[in-house]
Structure formats: C-alpha cells, structure tokens
C-alpha cells in the first residue's frame, strides 16, 4: 500500500493500527542469536549446526532452503545441506536421519516438507532425535508443549507469539482466537497462547459464525491459506492481528503478488496492531529456526539455555 511502511503508526492517515515490523524484529533477534553463537564458539568450542535435508527439486522448497542456509551462515552457525533425488526411498531417508542423529557435530535436523509420495513424512519426523527436532514436529515435542513441559516448539507459531508480545507484553487473560488447526501452525500457536495464559479459542473450517467468534478476539491469529478472508468487520477495535497466511494472487497487469489471510487495508482501520504480509510472520520463522538450533546445541552440550 503506497505511503505505508512497517513500524509506522497510521493515525495520520485516518487509520489506527500499528504495523508490527516483523522484518526488523527478526533482524534484531538474528543479531542477538549471532552474539550468542559467537560466545558459544569462543567460550565452549560449540558452533551450533543444522542439517537441512531436501528431497527432490520442488522450486519453492529450494528457495526456502537457500534462504535458511544463508541466514544460518550469517548468524555464524554451520549449515549441512543434504540434497537427495526425488526417487529416494523411505529406507534411504531413514538411514540419513539415523546418521545425522548420531553425528555429535549436528545439533538440529530439518527435513523439508512436503516429501515425495513414496515417503511417509510422519515416519520420518518420528525418527528424528527429539533433542535435534528444531522444527518441533516430533510427537514427543508436541506432547511436551501440550503438557506445559520445556520443548522445541514449531518456528512459525513461536514467531507469532513473539510478535504479539512486542505490542502486548502480557497476554494473560486476553481472548485469543486462532483460525486454522494445522499441526504446523494453528494447533501449536494455540498451545503457546495458552501457555501465555490467554483464553484460547481454536477455530477451523467447520466453526459456526466465524466472524462473530473473531470479533471477541483481543489477539487474532489467522493461519488459513485463503487470501484476505478475514474482513475488517471481523476484528474487534484495538485487537492485535497476526496474519500467517502467504497467498499468491494476480495483481495489477497480471503480475503475481503476495497477500495474507487478512484484508489488510480494512484491518488497518480497526485493529490496534497488525503484521503485514510480506514482512510480518515470514521473517520470524527463520529467526526462530536459528533460535531453536542454538537452544538444541546448548541442551545437547549440557549448557544453560541461550540468553536471547
Ligand atoms: P493448512 O492448509 O494445513 O491449514 C489451514 C487451516 O485453515 C485448516 O485447519 C482449516 O480447517 C482452516 N480453514 C480452511 N478454510 C477455512 C475456512 N473457510 N474457515 C475457517 N477455517 C478454515 O495450512 P497451514 O500449513 O496451517 O498454513 C496456513 C497459511 O499459513 C498458508 O497460507 C501458509 O502458506 C501460511 N504459512 C506461513 C508460514 C510463514 O512462515 N509465514 C509458515 C507456515 C504456513
């Protein structure tokens, strides 16, 4: 939107919301992580390292893996990229995971999803050492999060809660509504909000009167995958809106553009604060992956958790 930049308060334009600048917040987090990595390397000879496994040549996954590897290197960490052909069997991938589990120089293992159809992704995720599960998808980490025990938690949900806390440092007692119940975003973000003592409602495609439920939310998290589904009149005045959606739509002149799950311009007029798309939740996901890897490296080396 012309004239609107992240971080800017939009009062002057007749709007109310503060734009939560995920790009800058993520860059600051990556800076603190780099400091911690340097300290771990010099004081303990531990350089956090992550193995990123990519099976096949899905172009979106390739871009994502490249971005991850760049961020890992910039933070002073070590990236071990393992590329396997699309024809890889489940047994071959399980053998690689077993090798990485055993390797003491690898602290985090990330198997890029989706996997080719001959591989059962649940079986692969369950084979990753939970102590190296930096995606937080292993059933043990999922259960630990649900039980309120320390866990490696999924990166995007972690980023959502961090962003919400930049504008509402305490979420205790607030009404939080999450739209979407996927294992990757919706369910874990609901668990994290519950751990912050919010009163959480988890909604989905079968929820009745979704707009009415959303209007109760002090914190609204949209993780649906439907362009601009959440309209301005679904939002409680002053609410914090976290938009996880990444949707490619045709823009002016047929050029593709990325929009979120929230009708951004409408939401700006009602919300207290909102994350933009792009530049909101997306950059936090990778920063949180780095954070999880440093946490895993500390735990595996019996060191206290990182101070970031
Ligand atoms: P998903 O398809 O697994 O889940 C979507 C959820 O939305 C489902 O639980 C479904 O019940 C719900 N839903 C679908 N239609 C609905 C409707 N009409 N009303 C209410 N609920 C409805 O998707 P996901 O993996 O959770 O991802 C959601 C979005 O977030 C996608 O746009 C994805 O690209 C994006 N995403 C972004 C990041 C990031 O780093 N920013 C990371 C992961 C996912």
mmCIF file of N, CA and C in Angstrom, residues 86-176:
data_model
loop_
_atom_site.group_PDB
_atom_site.id
_atom_site.type_symbol
_atom_site.label_atom_id
_atom_site.label_comp_id
_atom_site.label_asym_id
_atom_site.label_seq_id
_atom_site.Cartn_x
_atom_site.Cartn_y
_atom_site.Cartn_z
ATOM 1 N N UNK A 86 14.559 -37.036 -6.003
ATOM 2 C CA UNK A 86 13.120 -37.248 -5.760
ATOM 3 C C UNK A 86 12.770 -38.729 -5.664
ATOM 4 N N UNK A 87 13.655 -39.589 -6.199
ATOM 5 C CA UNK A 87 13.395 -41.040 -6.197
ATOM 6 C C UNK A 87 13.856 -41.715 -4.906
ATOM 7 N N UNK A 88 14.387 -40.940 -3.960
ATOM 8 C CA UNK A 88 14.892 -41.507 -2.695
ATOM 9 C C UNK A 88 13.805 -42.340 -2.010
ATOM 10 N N UNK A 89 14.204 -43.511 -1.486
ATOM 11 C CA UNK A 89 13.218 -44.357 -0.794
ATOM 12 C C UNK A 89 13.118 -43.934 0.678
ATOM 13 N N UNK A 90 12.045 -44.382 1.319
ATOM 14 C CA UNK A 90 11.871 -44.078 2.739
ATOM 15 C C UNK A 90 13.042 -44.643 3.555
ATOM 16 N N UNK A 91 13.482 -45.870 3.188
ATOM 17 C CA UNK A 91 14.585 -46.511 3.924
ATOM 18 C C UNK A 91 15.867 -45.680 3.798
ATOM 19 N N UNK A 92 16.112 -45.137 2.612
ATOM 20 C CA UNK A 92 17.326 -44.314 2.414
ATOM 21 C C UNK A 92 17.260 -43.042 3.261
ATOM 22 N N UNK A 93 16.073 -42.422 3.301
ATOM 23 C CA UNK A 93 15.945 -41.187 4.092
ATOM 24 C C UNK A 93 16.059 -41.495 5.583
ATOM 25 N N UNK A 94 15.468 -42.629 6.005
ATOM 26 C CA UNK A 94 15.587 -43.022 7.425
ATOM 27 C C UNK A 94 17.055 -43.259 7.790
ATOM 28 N N UNK A 95 17.818 -43.831 6.847
ATOM 29 C CA UNK A 95 19.246 -44.087 7.103
ATOM 30 C C UNK A 95 19.999 -42.762 7.272
ATOM 31 N N UNK A 96 19.656 -41.765 6.457
ATOM 32 C CA UNK A 96 20.314 -40.454 6.583
ATOM 33 C C UNK A 96 19.952 -39.810 7.930
ATOM 34 N N UNK A 97 18.681 -39.896 8.308
ATOM 35 C CA UNK A 97 18.252 -39.316 9.588
ATOM 36 C C UNK A 97 19.012 -40.002 10.739
ATOM 37 N N UNK A 98 19.155 -41.328 10.659
ATOM 38 C CA UNK A 98 19.873 -42.067 11.716
ATOM 39 C C UNK A 98 21.328 -41.598 11.791
ATOM 40 N N UNK A 99 21.936 -41.362 10.615
ATOM 41 C CA UNK A 99 23.335 -40.888 10.568
ATOM 42 C C UNK A 99 23.449 -39.497 11.228
ATOM 43 N N UNK A 100 22.500 -38.612 10.905
ATOM 44 C CA UNK A 100 22.528 -37.249 11.466
ATOM 45 C C UNK A 100 22.227 -37.271 12.967
ATOM 46 N N UNK A 101 21.326 -38.179 13.396
ATOM 47 C CA UNK A 101 21.039 -38.311 14.833
ATOM 48 C C UNK A 101 22.317 -38.628 15.606
ATOM 49 N N UNK A 102 23.158 -39.503 14.996
ATOM 50 C CA UNK A 102 24.367 -39.980 15.686
ATOM 51 C C UNK A 102 25.500 -38.966 15.657
ATOM 52 N N UNK A 103 25.476 -38.047 14.694
ATOM 53 C CA UNK A 103 26.606 -37.133 14.479
ATOM 54 C C UNK A 103 26.628 -36.041 15.565
ATOM 55 N N UNK A 104 27.606 -36.042 16.453
ATOM 56 C CA UNK A 104 27.613 -35.067 17.553
ATOM 57 C C UNK A 104 27.842 -33.628 17.087
ATOM 58 N N UNK A 105 28.334 -33.446 15.845
ATOM 59 C CA UNK A 105 28.553 -32.072 15.367
ATOM 60 C C UNK A 105 27.267 -31.462 14.785
ATOM 61 N N UNK A 106 26.194 -32.249 14.669
ATOM 62 C CA UNK A 106 24.905 -31.744 14.172
ATOM 63 C C UNK A 106 23.954 -31.570 15.358
ATOM 64 N N UNK A 107 23.438 -30.338 15.530
ATOM 65 C CA UNK A 107 22.547 -30.066 16.678
ATOM 66 C C UNK A 107 21.081 -29.969 16.276
ATOM 67 N N UNK A 108 20.840 -29.659 15.012
ATOM 68 C CA UNK A 108 19.461 -29.540 14.548
ATOM 69 C C UNK A 108 19.279 -30.286 13.237
ATOM 70 N N UNK A 109 18.120 -30.951 13.097
ATOM 71 C CA UNK A 109 17.817 -31.653 11.841
ATOM 72 C C UNK A 109 16.476 -31.139 11.334
ATOM 73 N N UNK A 110 16.483 -30.678 10.090
ATOM 74 C CA UNK A 110 15.237 -30.210 9.484
ATOM 75 C C UNK A 110 15.047 -30.942 8.161
ATOM 76 N N UNK A 111 13.981 -31.709 8.067
ATOM 77 C CA UNK A 111 13.657 -32.365 6.802
ATOM 78 C C UNK A 111 12.568 -31.520 6.147
ATOM 79 N N UNK A 112 12.911 -30.948 5.002
ATOM 80 C CA UNK A 112 11.985 -30.030 4.328
ATOM 81 C C UNK A 112 10.743 -30.784 3.844
ATOM 82 N N UNK A 113 9.568 -30.269 4.197
ATOM 83 C CA UNK A 113 8.301 -30.845 3.743
ATOM 84 C C UNK A 113 7.762 -29.988 2.587
ATOM 85 N N UNK A 114 6.964 -30.492 1.684
ATOM 86 C CA UNK A 114 6.472 -31.870 1.617
ATOM 87 C C UNK A 114 7.519 -32.832 1.063
ATOM 88 N N UNK A 115 7.343 -34.116 1.406
ATOM 89 C CA UNK A 115 8.223 -35.164 0.884
ATOM 90 C C UNK A 115 7.521 -35.867 -0.278
ATOM 91 N N UNK A 116 8.306 -36.507 -1.173
ATOM 92 C CA UNK A 116 7.672 -37.227 -2.295
ATOM 93 C C UNK A 116 6.710 -38.316 -1.773
ATOM 94 N N UNK A 117 5.742 -38.714 -2.611
ATOM 95 C CA UNK A 117 4.650 -39.593 -2.130
ATOM 96 C C UNK A 117 5.097 -40.961 -1.603
ATOM 97 N N UNK A 118 6.279 -41.455 -2.044
ATOM 98 C CA UNK A 118 6.688 -42.789 -1.567
ATOM 99 C C UNK A 118 7.211 -42.752 -0.123
ATOM 100 N N UNK A 119 7.314 -41.539 0.452
ATOM 101 C CA UNK A 119 7.869 -41.412 1.810
ATOM 102 C C UNK A 119 6.779 -40.940 2.771
ATOM 103 N N UNK A 120 6.648 -41.659 3.895
ATOM 104 C CA UNK A 120 5.668 -41.287 4.922
ATOM 105 C C UNK A 120 6.312 -40.239 5.844
ATOM 106 N N UNK A 121 5.834 -38.989 5.727
ATOM 107 C CA UNK A 121 6.510 -37.908 6.473
ATOM 108 C C UNK A 121 6.393 -38.101 7.989
ATOM 109 N N UNK A 122 5.279 -38.699 8.463
ATOM 110 C CA UNK A 122 5.136 -38.934 9.911
ATOM 111 C C UNK A 122 6.242 -39.869 10.406
ATOM 112 N N UNK A 123 6.537 -40.908 9.596
ATOM 113 C CA UNK A 123 7.574 -41.871 9.991
ATOM 114 C C UNK A 123 8.943 -41.182 10.062
ATOM 115 N N UNK A 124 9.191 -40.276 9.114
ATOM 116 C CA UNK A 124 10.483 -39.582 9.081
ATOM 117 C C UNK A 124 10.595 -38.639 10.298
ATOM 118 N N UNK A 125 9.546 -37.859 10.540
ATOM 119 C CA UNK A 125 9.581 -36.900 11.661
ATOM 120 C C UNK A 125 9.774 -37.650 12.982
ATOM 121 N N UNK A 126 9.106 -38.801 13.109
ATOM 122 C CA UNK A 126 9.213 -39.577 14.355
ATOM 123 C C UNK A 126 10.602 -40.202 14.520
ATOM 124 N N UNK A 127 11.360 -40.312 13.418
ATOM 125 C CA UNK A 127 12.697 -40.924 13.503
ATOM 126 C C UNK A 127 13.765 -39.906 13.916
ATOM 127 N N UNK A 128 13.443 -38.605 13.830
ATOM 128 C CA UNK A 128 14.418 -37.567 14.205
ATOM 129 C C UNK A 128 14.591 -37.576 15.723
ATOM 130 N N UNK A 129 15.834 -37.485 16.183
ATOM 131 C CA UNK A 129 16.091 -37.377 17.622
ATOM 132 C C UNK A 129 15.332 -36.142 18.152
ATOM 133 N N UNK A 130 14.398 -36.316 19.115
ATOM 134 C CA UNK A 130 13.621 -35.157 19.594
ATOM 135 C C UNK A 130 14.498 -34.010 20.092
ATOM 136 N N UNK A 131 15.709 -34.316 20.543
ATOM 137 C CA UNK A 131 16.619 -33.267 21.027
ATOM 138 C C UNK A 131 17.181 -32.439 19.870
ATOM 139 N N UNK A 132 17.072 -32.966 18.631
ATOM 140 C CA UNK A 132 17.568 -32.245 17.443
ATOM 141 C C UNK A 132 16.417 -31.770 16.550
ATOM 142 N N UNK A 133 15.181 -31.925 17.039
ATOM 143 C CA UNK A 133 13.978 -31.651 16.238
ATOM 144 C C UNK A 133 13.675 -30.145 16.241
ATOM 145 N N UNK A 134 14.450 -29.378 15.477
ATOM 146 C CA UNK A 134 14.344 -27.906 15.531
ATOM 147 C C UNK A 134 13.062 -27.373 14.867
ATOM 148 N N UNK A 135 12.333 -28.233 14.147
ATOM 149 C CA UNK A 135 11.021 -27.844 13.620
ATOM 150 C C UNK A 135 9.938 -28.010 14.682
ATOM 151 N N UNK A 136 10.228 -28.792 15.719
ATOM 152 C CA UNK A 136 9.252 -29.014 16.798
ATOM 153 C C UNK A 136 8.059 -29.854 16.386
ATOM 154 N N UNK A 137 8.233 -30.713 15.387
ATOM 155 C CA UNK A 137 7.106 -31.520 14.888
ATOM 156 C C UNK A 137 7.095 -32.944 15.450
ATOM 157 N N UNK A 138 8.180 -33.365 16.132
ATOM 158 C CA UNK A 138 8.220 -34.738 16.669
ATOM 159 C C UNK A 138 7.119 -34.905 17.720
ATOM 160 N N UNK A 139 6.419 -36.064 17.720
ATOM 161 C CA UNK A 139 5.324 -36.254 18.687
ATOM 162 C C UNK A 139 5.749 -36.001 20.139
ATOM 163 N N UNK A 140 6.996 -36.289 20.468
ATOM 164 C CA UNK A 140 7.437 -36.046 21.851
ATOM 165 C C UNK A 140 7.446 -34.551 22.174
ATOM 166 N N UNK A 141 7.934 -33.737 21.232
ATOM 167 C CA UNK A 141 7.928 -32.283 21.460
ATOM 168 C C UNK A 141 6.506 -31.726 21.443
ATOM 169 N N UNK A 142 5.654 -32.269 20.566
ATOM 170 C CA UNK A 142 4.243 -31.842 20.513
ATOM 171 C C UNK A 142 3.592 -32.131 21.870
ATOM 172 N N UNK A 143 3.853 -33.319 22.404
ATOM 173 C CA UNK A 143 3.283 -33.710 23.696
ATOM 174 C C UNK A 143 3.847 -32.888 24.847
ATOM 175 N N UNK A 144 5.132 -32.611 24.789
ATOM 176 C CA UNK A 144 5.746 -31.794 25.852
ATOM 177 C C UNK A 144 5.149 -30.383 25.850
ATOM 178 N N UNK A 145 4.964 -29.811 24.653
ATOM 179 C CA UNK A 145 4.347 -28.477 24.570
ATOM 180 C C UNK A 145 2.930 -28.523 25.162
ATOM 181 N N UNK A 146 2.163 -29.568 24.783
ATOM 182 C CA UNK A 146 0.777 -29.677 25.271
ATOM 183 C C UNK A 146 0.747 -29.904 26.786
ATOM 184 N N UNK A 147 1.806 -30.522 27.336
ATOM 185 C CA UNK A 147 1.866 -30.799 28.781
ATOM 186 C C UNK A 147 2.472 -29.642 29.564
ATOM 187 N N UNK A 148 2.880 -28.586 28.873
ATOM 188 C CA UNK A 148 3.493 -27.454 29.563
ATOM 189 C C UNK A 148 4.920 -27.732 29.996
ATOM 190 N N UNK A 149 5.590 -28.688 29.347
ATOM 191 C CA UNK A 149 6.989 -29.002 29.666
ATOM 192 C C UNK A 149 7.908 -28.300 28.660
ATOM 193 N N UNK A 150 9.177 -28.056 29.038
ATOM 194 C CA UNK A 150 10.093 -27.439 28.060
ATOM 195 C C UNK A 150 10.185 -28.302 26.800
ATOM 196 N N UNK A 151 10.163 -27.664 25.642
ATOM 197 C CA UNK A 151 10.158 -28.409 24.371
ATOM 198 C C UNK A 151 10.760 -27.546 23.284
ATOM 199 N N UNK A 152 11.194 -28.195 22.207
ATOM 200 C CA UNK A 152 11.480 -27.450 20.980
ATOM 201 C C UNK A 152 10.126 -27.241 20.306
ATOM 202 N N UNK A 153 9.747 -25.987 20.067
ATOM 203 C CA UNK A 153 8.390 -25.716 19.563
ATOM 204 C C UNK A 153 8.457 -25.197 18.128
ATOM 205 N N UNK A 154 7.410 -25.434 17.325
ATOM 206 C CA UNK A 154 7.444 -25.032 15.914
ATOM 207 C C UNK A 154 7.742 -23.538 15.718
ATOM 208 N N UNK A 155 8.517 -23.264 14.672
ATOM 209 C CA UNK A 155 9.112 -21.931 14.484
ATOM 210 C C UNK A 155 8.082 -20.843 14.158
ATOM 211 N N UNK A 156 7.157 -21.118 13.239
ATOM 212 C CA UNK A 156 6.191 -20.073 12.865
ATOM 213 C C UNK A 156 5.312 -19.681 14.060
ATOM 214 N N UNK A 157 4.739 -20.655 14.792
ATOM 215 C CA UNK A 157 3.957 -20.285 15.982
ATOM 216 C C UNK A 157 4.766 -19.514 17.020
ATOM 217 N N UNK A 158 6.018 -19.928 17.217
ATOM 218 C CA UNK A 158 6.879 -19.210 18.167
ATOM 219 C C UNK A 158 7.045 -17.756 17.725
ATOM 220 N N UNK A 159 7.272 -17.558 16.430
ATOM 221 C CA UNK A 159 7.411 -16.201 15.883
ATOM 222 C C UNK A 159 6.133 -15.387 16.069
ATOM 223 N N UNK A 160 4.969 -16.022 15.883
ATOM 224 C CA UNK A 160 3.674 -15.314 16.045
ATOM 225 C C UNK A 160 3.547 -14.760 17.459
ATOM 226 N N UNK A 161 3.856 -15.594 18.435
ATOM 227 C CA UNK A 161 3.686 -15.168 19.834
ATOM 228 C C UNK A 161 4.710 -14.080 20.171
ATOM 229 N N UNK A 162 5.936 -14.231 19.669
ATOM 230 C CA UNK A 162 6.947 -13.186 19.917
ATOM 231 C C UNK A 162 6.487 -11.845 19.344
ATOM 232 N N UNK A 163 5.912 -11.874 18.139
ATOM 233 C CA UNK A 163 5.452 -10.625 17.513
ATOM 234 C C UNK A 163 4.301 -10.017 18.309
ATOM 235 N N UNK A 164 3.356 -10.849 18.753
ATOM 236 C CA UNK A 164 2.224 -10.328 19.537
ATOM 237 C C UNK A 164 2.746 -9.666 20.817
ATOM 238 N N UNK A 165 3.795 -10.271 21.411
ATOM 239 C CA UNK A 165 4.301 -9.746 22.688
ATOM 240 C C UNK A 165 5.095 -8.440 22.519
ATOM 241 N N UNK A 166 5.462 -8.103 21.284
ATOM 242 C CA UNK A 166 6.134 -6.810 21.101
ATOM 243 C C UNK A 166 5.143 -5.659 21.339
ATOM 244 N N UNK A 167 3.836 -5.922 21.136
ATOM 245 C CA UNK A 167 2.838 -4.860 21.378
ATOM 246 C C UNK A 167 1.998 -5.109 22.630
ATOM 247 N N UNK A 168 1.870 -6.386 23.051
ATOM 248 C CA UNK A 168 1.146 -6.717 24.289
ATOM 249 C C UNK A 168 2.058 -7.633 25.097
ATOM 250 N N UNK A 169 3.002 -7.071 25.890
ATOM 251 C CA UNK A 169 3.990 -7.914 26.575
ATOM 252 C C UNK A 169 3.369 -9.005 27.446
ATOM 253 N N UNK A 170 2.174 -8.747 28.029
ATOM 254 C CA UNK A 170 1.497 -9.816 28.765
ATOM 255 C C UNK A 170 0.214 -10.185 28.030
ATOM 256 N N UNK A 171 0.082 -11.475 27.734
ATOM 257 C CA UNK A 171 -1.132 -11.947 27.053
ATOM 258 C C UNK A 171 -2.107 -12.560 28.059
ATOM 259 N N UNK A 172 -1.743 -12.517 29.337
ATOM 260 C CA UNK A 172 -2.542 -13.178 30.386
ATOM 261 C C UNK A 172 -3.955 -12.613 30.406
ATOM 262 N N UNK A 173 -4.922 -13.516 30.351
ATOM 263 C CA UNK A 173 -6.336 -13.136 30.465
ATOM 264 C C UNK A 173 -6.946 -12.619 29.179
ATOM 265 N N UNK A 174 -6.131 -12.408 28.142
ATOM 266 C CA UNK A 174 -6.696 -11.886 26.882
ATOM 267 C C UNK A 174 -7.443 -13.002 26.135
ATOM 268 N N UNK A 175 -8.443 -12.600 25.367
ATOM 269 C CA UNK A 175 -9.155 -13.548 24.491
ATOM 270 C C UNK A 175 -8.327 -13.708 23.213
ATOM 271 N N UNK A 176 -7.875 -14.926 22.957
ATOM 272 C CA UNK A 176 -7.124 -15.188 21.724
ATOM 273 C C UNK A 176 -7.950 -16.115 20.840
#
